[in-house]
Tab-separated table of C-alpha atoms in Angstrom:
chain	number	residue	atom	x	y	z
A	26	UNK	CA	-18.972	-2.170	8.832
A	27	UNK	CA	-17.540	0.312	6.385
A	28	UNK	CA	-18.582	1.908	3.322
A	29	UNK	CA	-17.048	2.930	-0.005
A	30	UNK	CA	-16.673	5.667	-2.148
A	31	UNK	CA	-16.237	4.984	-6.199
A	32	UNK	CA	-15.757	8.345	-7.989
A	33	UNK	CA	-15.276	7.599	-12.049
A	34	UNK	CA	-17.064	9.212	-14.854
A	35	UNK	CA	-16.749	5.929	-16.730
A	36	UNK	CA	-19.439	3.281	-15.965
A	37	UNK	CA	-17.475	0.682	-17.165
A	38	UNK	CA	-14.673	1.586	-14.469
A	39	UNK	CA	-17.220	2.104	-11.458
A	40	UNK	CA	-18.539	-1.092	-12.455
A	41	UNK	CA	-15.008	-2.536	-12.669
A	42	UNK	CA	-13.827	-1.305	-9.616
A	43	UNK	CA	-17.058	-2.892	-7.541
A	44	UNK	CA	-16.190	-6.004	-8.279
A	45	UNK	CA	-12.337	-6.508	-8.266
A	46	UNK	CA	-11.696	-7.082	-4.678
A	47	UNK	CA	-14.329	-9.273	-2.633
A	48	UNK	CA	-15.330	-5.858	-0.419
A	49	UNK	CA	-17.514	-7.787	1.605
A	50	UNK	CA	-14.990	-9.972	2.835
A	51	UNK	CA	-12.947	-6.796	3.869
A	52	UNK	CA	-15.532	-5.318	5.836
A	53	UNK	CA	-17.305	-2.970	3.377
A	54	UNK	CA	-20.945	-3.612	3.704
A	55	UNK	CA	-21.685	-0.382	1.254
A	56	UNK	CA	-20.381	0.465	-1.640
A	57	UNK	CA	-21.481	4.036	-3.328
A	58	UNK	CA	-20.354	4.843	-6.948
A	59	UNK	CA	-20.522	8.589	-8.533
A	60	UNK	CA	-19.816	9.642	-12.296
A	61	UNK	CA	-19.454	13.226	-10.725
A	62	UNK	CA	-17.949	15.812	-8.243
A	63	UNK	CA	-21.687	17.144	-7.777
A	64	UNK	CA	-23.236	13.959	-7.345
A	65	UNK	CA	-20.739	12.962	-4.207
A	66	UNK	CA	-20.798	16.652	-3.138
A	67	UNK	CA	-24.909	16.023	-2.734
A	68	UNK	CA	-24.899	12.814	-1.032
A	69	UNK	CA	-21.383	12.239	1.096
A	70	UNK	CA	-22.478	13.258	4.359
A	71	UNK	CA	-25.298	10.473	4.229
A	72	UNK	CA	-22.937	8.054	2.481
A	73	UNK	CA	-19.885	8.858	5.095
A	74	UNK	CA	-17.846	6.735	2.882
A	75	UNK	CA	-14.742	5.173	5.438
A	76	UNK	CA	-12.737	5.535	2.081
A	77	UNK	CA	-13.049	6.639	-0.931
A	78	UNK	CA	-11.463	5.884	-4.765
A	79	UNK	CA	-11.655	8.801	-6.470
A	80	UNK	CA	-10.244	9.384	-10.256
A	81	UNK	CA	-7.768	11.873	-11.282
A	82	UNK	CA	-9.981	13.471	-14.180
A	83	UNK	CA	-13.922	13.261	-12.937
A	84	UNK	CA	-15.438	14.978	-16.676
A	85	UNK	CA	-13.200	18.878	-16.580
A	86	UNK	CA	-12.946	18.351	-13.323
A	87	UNK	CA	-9.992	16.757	-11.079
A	88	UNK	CA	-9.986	14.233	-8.119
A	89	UNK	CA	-7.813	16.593	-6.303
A	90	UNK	CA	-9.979	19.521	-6.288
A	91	UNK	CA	-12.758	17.492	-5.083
A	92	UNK	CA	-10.789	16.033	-2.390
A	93	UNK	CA	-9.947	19.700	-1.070
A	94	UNK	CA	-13.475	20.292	-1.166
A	95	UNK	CA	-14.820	17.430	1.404
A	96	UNK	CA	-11.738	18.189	3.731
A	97	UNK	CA	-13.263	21.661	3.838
A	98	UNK	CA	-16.644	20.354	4.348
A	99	UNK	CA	-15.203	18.773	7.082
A	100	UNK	CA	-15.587	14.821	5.526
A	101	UNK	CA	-13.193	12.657	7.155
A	102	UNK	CA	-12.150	9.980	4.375
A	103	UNK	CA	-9.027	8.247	3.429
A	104	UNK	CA	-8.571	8.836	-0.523
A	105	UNK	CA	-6.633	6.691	-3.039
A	106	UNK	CA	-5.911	8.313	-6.322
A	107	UNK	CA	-6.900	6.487	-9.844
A	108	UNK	CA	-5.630	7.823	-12.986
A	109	UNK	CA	-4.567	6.898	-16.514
A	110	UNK	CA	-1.948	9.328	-16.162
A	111	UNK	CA	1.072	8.775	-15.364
A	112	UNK	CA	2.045	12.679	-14.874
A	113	UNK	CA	4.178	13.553	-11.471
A	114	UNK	CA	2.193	16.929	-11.534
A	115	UNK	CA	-0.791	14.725	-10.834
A	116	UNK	CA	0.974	12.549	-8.360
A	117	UNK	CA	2.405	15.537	-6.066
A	118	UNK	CA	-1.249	17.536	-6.165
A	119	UNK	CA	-3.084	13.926	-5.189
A	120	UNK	CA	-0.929	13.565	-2.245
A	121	UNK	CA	-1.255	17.198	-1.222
A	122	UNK	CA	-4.724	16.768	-0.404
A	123	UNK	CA	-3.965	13.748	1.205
A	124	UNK	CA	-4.277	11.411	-0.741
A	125	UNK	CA	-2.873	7.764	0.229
A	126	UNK	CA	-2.051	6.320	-2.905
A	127	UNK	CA	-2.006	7.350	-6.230
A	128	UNK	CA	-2.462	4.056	-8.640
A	129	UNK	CA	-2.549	3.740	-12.326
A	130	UNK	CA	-5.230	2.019	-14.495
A	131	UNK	CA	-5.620	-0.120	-15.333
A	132	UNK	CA	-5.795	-0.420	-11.413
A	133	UNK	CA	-3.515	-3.863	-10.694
A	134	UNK	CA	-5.350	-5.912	-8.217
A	135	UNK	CA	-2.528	-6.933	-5.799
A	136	UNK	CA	-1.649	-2.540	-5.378
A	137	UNK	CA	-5.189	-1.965	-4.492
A	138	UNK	CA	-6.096	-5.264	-2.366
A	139	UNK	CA	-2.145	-4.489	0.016
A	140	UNK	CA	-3.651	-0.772	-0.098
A	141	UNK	CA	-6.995	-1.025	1.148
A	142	UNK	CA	-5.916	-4.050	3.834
A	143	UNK	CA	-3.279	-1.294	5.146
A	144	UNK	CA	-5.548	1.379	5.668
A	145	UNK	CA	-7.957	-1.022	7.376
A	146	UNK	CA	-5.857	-2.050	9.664
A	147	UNK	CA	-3.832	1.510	10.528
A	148	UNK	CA	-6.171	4.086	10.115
A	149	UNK	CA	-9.448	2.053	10.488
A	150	UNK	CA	-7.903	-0.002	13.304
A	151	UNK	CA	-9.707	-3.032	11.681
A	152	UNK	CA	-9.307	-6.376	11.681
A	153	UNK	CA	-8.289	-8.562	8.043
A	154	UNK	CA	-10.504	-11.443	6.869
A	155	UNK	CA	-10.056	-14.759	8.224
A	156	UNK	CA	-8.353	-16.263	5.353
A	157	UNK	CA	-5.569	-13.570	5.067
A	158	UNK	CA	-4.872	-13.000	8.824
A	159	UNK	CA	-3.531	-16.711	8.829
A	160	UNK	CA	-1.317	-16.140	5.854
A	161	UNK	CA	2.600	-16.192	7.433
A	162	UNK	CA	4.756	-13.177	7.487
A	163	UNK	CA	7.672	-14.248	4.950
A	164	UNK	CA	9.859	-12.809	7.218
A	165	UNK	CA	9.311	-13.552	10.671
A	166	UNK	CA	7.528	-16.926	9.262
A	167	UNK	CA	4.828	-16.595	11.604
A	168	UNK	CA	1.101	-16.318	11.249
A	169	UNK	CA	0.149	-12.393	11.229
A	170	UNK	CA	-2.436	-13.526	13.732
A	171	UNK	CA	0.471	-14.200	16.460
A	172	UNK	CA	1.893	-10.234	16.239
A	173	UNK	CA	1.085	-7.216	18.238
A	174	UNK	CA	-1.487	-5.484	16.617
A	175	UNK	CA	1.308	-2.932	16.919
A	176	UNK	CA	3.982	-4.856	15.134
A	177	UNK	CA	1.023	-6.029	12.783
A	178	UNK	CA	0.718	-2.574	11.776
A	179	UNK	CA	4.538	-2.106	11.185
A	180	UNK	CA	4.820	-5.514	9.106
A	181	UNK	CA	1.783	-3.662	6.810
A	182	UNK	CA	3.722	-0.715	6.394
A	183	UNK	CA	6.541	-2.197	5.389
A	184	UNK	CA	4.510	-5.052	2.963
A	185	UNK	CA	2.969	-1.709	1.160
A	186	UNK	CA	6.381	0.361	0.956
A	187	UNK	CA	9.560	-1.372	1.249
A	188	UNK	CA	10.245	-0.032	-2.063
A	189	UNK	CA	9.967	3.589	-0.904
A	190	UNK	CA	12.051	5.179	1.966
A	191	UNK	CA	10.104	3.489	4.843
A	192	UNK	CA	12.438	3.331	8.107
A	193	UNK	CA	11.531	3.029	11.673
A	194	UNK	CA	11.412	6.622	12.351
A	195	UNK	CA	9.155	7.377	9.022
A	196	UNK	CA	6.812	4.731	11.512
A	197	UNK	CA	7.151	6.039	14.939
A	198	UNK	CA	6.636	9.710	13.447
A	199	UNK	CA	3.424	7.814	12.415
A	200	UNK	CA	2.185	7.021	15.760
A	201	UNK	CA	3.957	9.537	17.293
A	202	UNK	CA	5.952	7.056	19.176
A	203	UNK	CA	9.743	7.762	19.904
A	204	UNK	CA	11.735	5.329	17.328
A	205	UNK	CA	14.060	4.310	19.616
A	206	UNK	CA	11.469	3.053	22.123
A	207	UNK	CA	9.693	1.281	19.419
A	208	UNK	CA	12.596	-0.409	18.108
A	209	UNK	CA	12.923	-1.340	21.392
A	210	UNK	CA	9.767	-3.310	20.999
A	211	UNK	CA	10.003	-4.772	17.420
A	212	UNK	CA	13.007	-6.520	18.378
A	213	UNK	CA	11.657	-7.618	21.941
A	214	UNK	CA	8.995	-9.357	19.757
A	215	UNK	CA	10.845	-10.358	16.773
A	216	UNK	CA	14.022	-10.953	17.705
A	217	UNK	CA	15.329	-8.729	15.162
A	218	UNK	CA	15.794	-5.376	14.257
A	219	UNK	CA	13.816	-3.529	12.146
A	220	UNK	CA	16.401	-2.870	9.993
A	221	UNK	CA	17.015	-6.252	9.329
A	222	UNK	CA	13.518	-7.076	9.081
A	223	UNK	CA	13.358	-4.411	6.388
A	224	UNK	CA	16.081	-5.875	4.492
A	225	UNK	CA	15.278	-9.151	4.418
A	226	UNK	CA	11.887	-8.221	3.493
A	227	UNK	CA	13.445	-6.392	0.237
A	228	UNK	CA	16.091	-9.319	-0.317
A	229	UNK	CA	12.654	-11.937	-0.412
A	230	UNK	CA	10.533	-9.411	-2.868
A	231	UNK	CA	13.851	-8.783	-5.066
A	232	UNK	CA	14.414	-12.799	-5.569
A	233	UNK	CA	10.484	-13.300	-6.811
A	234	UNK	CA	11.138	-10.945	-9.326
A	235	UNK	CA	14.594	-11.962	-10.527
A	236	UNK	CA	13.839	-15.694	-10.614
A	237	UNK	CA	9.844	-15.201	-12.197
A	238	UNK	CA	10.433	-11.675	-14.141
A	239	UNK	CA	12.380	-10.914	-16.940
A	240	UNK	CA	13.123	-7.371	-15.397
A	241	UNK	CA	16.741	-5.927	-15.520
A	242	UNK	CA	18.296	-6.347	-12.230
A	243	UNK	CA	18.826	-2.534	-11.722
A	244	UNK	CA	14.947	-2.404	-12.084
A	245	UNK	CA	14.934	-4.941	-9.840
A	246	UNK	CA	17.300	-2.905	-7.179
A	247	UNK	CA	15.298	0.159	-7.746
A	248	UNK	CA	11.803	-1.409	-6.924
A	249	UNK	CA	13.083	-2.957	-4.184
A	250	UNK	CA	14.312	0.312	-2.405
A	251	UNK	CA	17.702	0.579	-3.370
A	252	UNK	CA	18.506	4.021	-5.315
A	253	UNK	CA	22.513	2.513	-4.888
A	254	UNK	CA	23.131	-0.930	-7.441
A	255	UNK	CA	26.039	-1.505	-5.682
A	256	UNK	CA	24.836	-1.467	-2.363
A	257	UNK	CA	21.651	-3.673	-3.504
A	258	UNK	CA	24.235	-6.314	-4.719
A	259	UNK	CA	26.066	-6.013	-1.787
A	260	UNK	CA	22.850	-6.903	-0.041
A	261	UNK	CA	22.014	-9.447	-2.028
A	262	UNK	CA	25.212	-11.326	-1.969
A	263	UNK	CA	25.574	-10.665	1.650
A	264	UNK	CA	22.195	-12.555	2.269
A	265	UNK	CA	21.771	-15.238	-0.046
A	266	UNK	CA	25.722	-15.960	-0.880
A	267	UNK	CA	24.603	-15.537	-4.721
A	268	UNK	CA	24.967	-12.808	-6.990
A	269	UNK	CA	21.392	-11.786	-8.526
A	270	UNK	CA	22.500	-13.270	-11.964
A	271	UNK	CA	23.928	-16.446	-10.520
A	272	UNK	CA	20.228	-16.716	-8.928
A	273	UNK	CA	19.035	-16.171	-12.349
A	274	UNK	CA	20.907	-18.688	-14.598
A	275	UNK	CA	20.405	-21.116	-11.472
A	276	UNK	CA	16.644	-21.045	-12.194
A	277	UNK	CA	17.128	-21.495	-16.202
């Protein structure tokens, strides 16, 4: 149904990158690999990859600059950065081209596999394999099957970036929907609103970590969306009557 696009000038990466997510299962019936800007240049408008994984440094050239070029050629594509840097200079120019993720290698499999099911289902407007689709929503504790596609899309979202600034506006300015309106909605089919959905959401993420991770609980807070410590303990407290070091030493 779709095809990919692997852009790495290191075999063992291309090679890598084919096989750490079961593409077949998420729809991608071709996958392409290129070691160069000229080799994709030469064959993308027979490949017409649906998305493409494209490295920061391709050889002296960058990712960026060869993203720029297939927007200009008029190649419609939804890019996801790969780099071993870990530069914001890199960062800001991937997501000026429009790029929709910029992840670091060694690529981490649960990033990519949350990435590529996202753009499936909102910019593909796909469907997810069997086996995840009946996976529960840990909020709304209900199969993702039994949503809106709509409110399936939002649930994504917030899956892929409750750790960034993600509110209901950020989403409606998405599909040019008015936020009120579609807040309207989520709660008519949740029963909640999306600001509580979005907090809970960050409150279940933040307790994985504190009771399975050894990270510092201002990590923790920061990960989880909250720039404030104060108001992520607040949060916390507020939702699971336990300070995030009580949870801690409970689990010891």
């Amino acid at each position: 149904m779709y095809t990919l696009l692997i852009v790495d000038d290191e075999p063992g990466v291309l090679e890598g990158i084919s096989r750490i997510l079961d593409w077949k299962a998420l729809g991608f019936e071709r996958v392409r690999m290129a070691r160069s800007c000229a080799e994709v240049i030469s064959h993308v408008v027979d490949w017409n990859p649906d998305v493409c994984l494209v490295d920061v440094r391709i050889g002296d050239e960058y990712g960026y600059e060869l993203i720029r070029h297939l927007n200009s050629m008029g190649i419609v594509s939804h890019y996801v950065m790969m780099s071993g840097y870990d530069e914001f200079e890199y960062a800001c120019e991937a997501m000026r081209c429009g790029a929709l993720d910029y992840l670091l290698k060694p690529v981490d499999k649960g990033k990519l596999q949350k990435r590529i099911e996202q753009i499936i289902v909102e910019k593909l407007h796909g469907k997810l394999p069997e086996r995840e689709r009946e996976n529960k929503d840990p909020v709304l504790q209900c199969s993702y099957e039994e949503l809106s596609p709509l409110i399936r899309k939002i649930v994504m979202i917030t899956a892929m970036e409750y750790g960034q600034h993600v509110s209901l506006k950020s989403i409606a300015d998405r599909f040019r929907m008015n936020a009120t309106y579609l807040g309207q909605i989520f709660i008519k089919e949740t029963g909640m609103k999306f600001s509580e959905y979005l907090m809970a959401y960050r409150m279940q993420a933040a307790k994985k970590r504190i009771l399975y991770t050894d990270e510092k609980i201002s990590v923790i807070a920061a990960e989880a969306g909250y720039s404030n410590l104060n108001y992520f303990y607040q949060h916390f407290h507020g939702y699971y009557q336990l300070t995030p070091s009580e949870m801690r030493l409970g689990n010891e």
